[in-house]
Coordinates of C-alpha atoms in Angstrom, one line a residue:
M1 CA 107.7 123.1 70.6
A2 CA 106.9 119.4 70.1
F3 CA 109.4 118.6 72.9
F4 CA 107.7 120.8 75.4
L5 CA 104.3 119.5 74.3
L6 CA 105.5 116.0 74.8
L7 CA 107.0 116.9 78.2
A8 CA 103.8 118.5 79.3
L9 CA 101.8 115.4 78.3
G10 CA 104.3 113.1 80.0
S11 CA 104.2 115.0 83.2
F12 CA 100.4 115.0 83.2
A13 CA 100.3 111.3 82.6
W14 CA 102.9 110.9 85.4
A15 CA 100.7 112.7 87.8
A16 CA 97.5 110.9 86.8
L17 CA 99.3 107.5 87.2
S18 CA 101.3 108.4 90.3
R19 CA 98.1 108.4 92.6
K20 CA 98.7 105.7 95.0
E21 CA 96.1 103.2 96.4
G22 CA 95.4 104.0 100.1
Q23 CA 95.3 107.7 99.7
S24 CA 92.5 109.3 101.6
L25 CA 91.0 112.9 102.2
R26 CA 91.5 114.1 105.8
I27 CA 89.3 117.0 107.0
S28 CA 90.3 118.3 110.3
C29 CA 89.2 121.4 112.3
D30 CA 91.4 122.9 114.9
G31 CA 93.5 119.7 115.0
E32 CA 90.6 117.4 115.4
V33 CA 89.9 115.0 112.5
I34 CA 86.2 115.4 111.4
E35 CA 86.1 113.0 108.3
E36 CA 88.5 110.8 106.6
V37 CA 87.3 109.2 103.3
A38 CA 89.1 106.8 101.0
L39 CA 89.7 108.6 97.7
A40 CA 89.9 105.3 95.8
Q41 CA 86.2 104.6 97.0
R42 CA 85.1 108.2 96.2
E43 CA 86.5 107.9 92.6
R44 CA 84.8 104.5 92.0
H45 CA 81.6 106.1 93.3
D46 CA 82.0 109.2 91.1
Q47 CA 82.8 107.0 87.9
A48 CA 79.8 104.8 88.5
A49 CA 77.5 107.8 88.9
A50 CA 79.0 109.6 85.8
R51 CA 78.4 106.7 83.5
G52 CA 76.0 107.9 80.9
S53 CA 76.3 111.5 81.8
A54 CA 78.1 114.1 79.9
S55 CA 79.6 115.9 82.9
E56 CA 81.9 114.6 85.7
T57 CA 79.9 114.2 88.8
A58 CA 81.1 116.1 92.0
R59 CA 80.3 115.2 95.7
Y60 CA 80.0 117.9 98.1
C61 CA 80.9 118.0 102.0
L62 CA 79.2 120.9 103.8
L63 CA 81.2 121.7 106.8
L64 CA 79.2 123.6 109.4
Y65 CA 80.5 125.3 112.5
V66 CA 77.9 125.5 115.3
N67 CA 78.8 126.5 118.9
G68 CA 82.5 126.0 118.2
R69 CA 82.1 122.5 116.8
A70 CA 82.5 121.4 113.1
S71 CA 80.4 118.8 111.4
C72 CA 80.5 117.2 107.8
E73 CA 77.5 116.4 105.9
W74 CA 77.8 114.9 102.2
Y75 CA 75.6 115.8 99.4
G76 CA 75.4 114.2 95.8
E77 CA 74.9 117.5 94.3
R78 CA 75.7 121.0 95.3
P79 CA 73.5 122.0 98.2
D80 CA 71.5 125.3 98.3
L81 CA 73.7 127.1 101.1
A82 CA 70.8 129.6 101.8
A83 CA 68.6 126.6 103.0
A84 CA 71.2 124.3 104.3
V85 CA 73.3 126.8 106.5
P86 CA 71.2 127.9 109.5
E87 CA 71.5 131.8 110.0
G88 CA 74.3 132.9 112.2
N89 CA 76.6 129.8 111.5
S90 CA 79.8 129.6 109.5
Y91 CA 80.4 127.1 106.6
N92 CA 82.7 125.8 104.0
L93 CA 81.7 123.8 100.9
L94 CA 84.3 121.3 99.8
A95 CA 83.9 119.4 96.4
V96 CA 85.3 116.1 95.4
S97 CA 85.3 115.0 91.8
G98 CA 87.4 112.1 90.5
A99 CA 91.0 112.8 91.3
Q100 CA 90.4 116.5 92.4
V101 CA 89.4 118.1 95.6
W102 CA 88.6 121.9 95.9
M103 CA 87.0 124.4 98.2
E104 CA 83.7 125.5 96.4
A105 CA 82.5 128.1 98.8
A106 CA 83.1 129.5 102.1
D107 CA 81.8 132.4 104.3
C108 CA 85.3 133.4 105.6
R109 CA 86.5 137.1 104.7
D110 CA 89.6 136.4 102.8
Q111 CA 88.4 133.5 100.5
I112 CA 92.1 132.2 100.3
C113 CA 90.8 128.6 100.4
V114 CA 88.1 129.2 97.7
H115 CA 90.8 130.5 95.3
H116 CA 93.2 127.8 96.1
I117 CA 93.9 125.4 93.2
P118 CA 92.4 121.9 93.4
I119 CA 94.5 119.4 95.2
A120 CA 95.0 115.8 93.8
G121 CA 98.3 114.3 95.1
G122 CA 99.5 113.0 98.4
G123 CA 100.7 115.7 100.7
E124 CA 98.7 118.5 99.3
S125 CA 96.4 120.5 101.3
I126 CA 93.9 123.5 101.5
I127 CA 93.8 125.4 104.6
C128 CA 91.2 128.0 105.8
L129 CA 92.8 129.8 108.6
P130 CA 89.6 131.8 109.8
H131 CA 87.8 128.3 110.4
K132 CA 90.9 126.4 111.6
L133 CA 90.2 124.0 108.8
A134 CA 92.7 121.7 107.1
V135 CA 91.8 119.6 104.0
E136 CA 94.5 117.2 103.1
I137 CA 95.3 114.2 101.0
V138 CA 97.2 111.6 103.0
G139 CA 98.5 108.1 102.9
G140 CA 99.5 105.9 100.1
A141 CA 103.1 107.4 100.3
D142 CA 106.3 105.4 99.9
T143 CA 107.1 104.3 103.4
E144 CA 110.8 103.8 102.3
T145 CA 111.4 107.5 101.8
P146 CA 111.1 109.7 104.8
D147 CA 109.6 113.1 104.5
G148 CA 111.0 116.3 105.7
M149 CA 109.6 116.0 109.2
A150 CA 111.1 112.5 109.6
K151 CA 114.4 113.7 108.3
A152 CA 114.5 116.4 110.8
E153 CA 113.4 114.2 113.7
E154 CA 116.1 111.7 112.7
T155 CA 118.9 114.3 112.7
E156 CA 117.6 116.2 115.8
G157 CA 119.1 113.8 118.2
E158 CA 122.5 113.8 116.5
T159 CA 123.5 117.3 117.5
G160 CA 125.4 118.2 120.6
S161 CA 123.8 121.3 121.7
D162 CA 126.1 121.7 124.7
N163 CA 129.3 122.4 122.8
G164 CA 128.2 123.5 119.3
T165 CA 129.4 120.4 117.5
F166 CA 127.6 117.5 115.7
R167 CA 128.2 114.1 117.3
N168 CA 129.4 112.9 114.0
G169 CA 132.4 115.2 114.1
G170 CA 131.2 118.2 112.2
G171 CA 130.6 121.5 113.8
Y172 CA 128.7 124.7 113.4
E173 CA 129.3 128.2 114.8
T174 CA 127.7 129.5 118.0
D175 CA 127.6 133.0 119.5
G176 CA 129.0 132.1 122.7

């Protein structure tokens, strides 16, 4: 039992310390970037605001969808949605606190984005399909190690689609 406790504490410490400088929070709607905020700046701001208070302070981004366009407005405390959202408009309320980002509220039917666990590491994201919204933590990654897409792009040019063989001599089966 002690082994598993130490393993859990070690993995928690590794996750907390592995946050790289240069990571940012990117909010995009329908492929268009609405807002990109450096998380290191946000964390320093949150820690300064939380000094002397018992609870950790969260900042909120209210994403409003008006006439097919999305906009982001930041708040220091949770806004009153009934007053902040004009009637007939859609919204998502994103919360950022320290090392975590989560969807606090949304008016979409399925609420999958609201029930998603908080994200904290590079490459993690929260998606709201009804609003075509993507919230992701980007940057700060090790540039020496390519990701899955970069590996796929590198090997894409190495296949010979005309005869069913790889250029490096290996082969694969074809139907015809």
